[in-house]
């Protein structure tokens, strides 16, 4: 099955004005990509589960400088769909959107947005279009020394699975959910760095 790639990248750049200094590409450090086993924050230890998605946090501008997206970054929907569930996660709220795309097993395509502050009035059952702003990045620094980032998961979930029971535990249950690499659904330029980033370098210096 071929699924058209989302224009998520074009939307997030435009909605957040990331190209005001010239946007070159996204930058992923170890721990940020799909299935990575390490954390990219705090002690860079091992994650409890391999990464269920991809973290958009850093990008390169056209001068070669590395920038972070920051708190209150607007987060667009990858595709048209319906908000299936919203619940608290450990850094904000997770938003589940079900799309009108099914595989041969009657599993629906879902995109899931982690650590967010949903836009005012966003509720379960709402229809959304590709590019609609669902949320902004939560101020995760309040909870942990993690830079604000957009966590995206793409997954196939059985149509019969009750939406109110969607949790990260269920997303990590391979007998229920089939996880995909979100970068296969997003048309964007990126580099994968081999050196670790020290997120502390990107926190403003303390007074
Ligand atoms: Zn993540």
GROMACS .gro file of N, CA and C and ligand atoms in nm, residues 51 55 149 151, ligand 1:
model
   13
   51UNK      N    1   1.222   0.385   2.114
   51UNK     CA    2   1.144   0.506   2.082
   51UNK      C    3   1.030   0.473   1.985
   55UNK      N    4   1.145   1.246   1.731
   55UNK     CA    5   1.140   1.373   1.804
   55UNK      C    6   1.198   1.485   1.718
  149UNK      N    7   0.995   1.954   2.233
  149UNK     CA    8   1.009   1.886   2.104
  149UNK      C    9   0.874   1.832   2.062
  151UNK      N   10   0.694   1.519   1.946
  151UNK     CA   11   0.704   1.373   1.933
  151UNK      C   12   0.589   1.327   1.843
  208LIG    ZN1   13   0.977   1.095   2.146
   0.00000   0.00000   0.00000
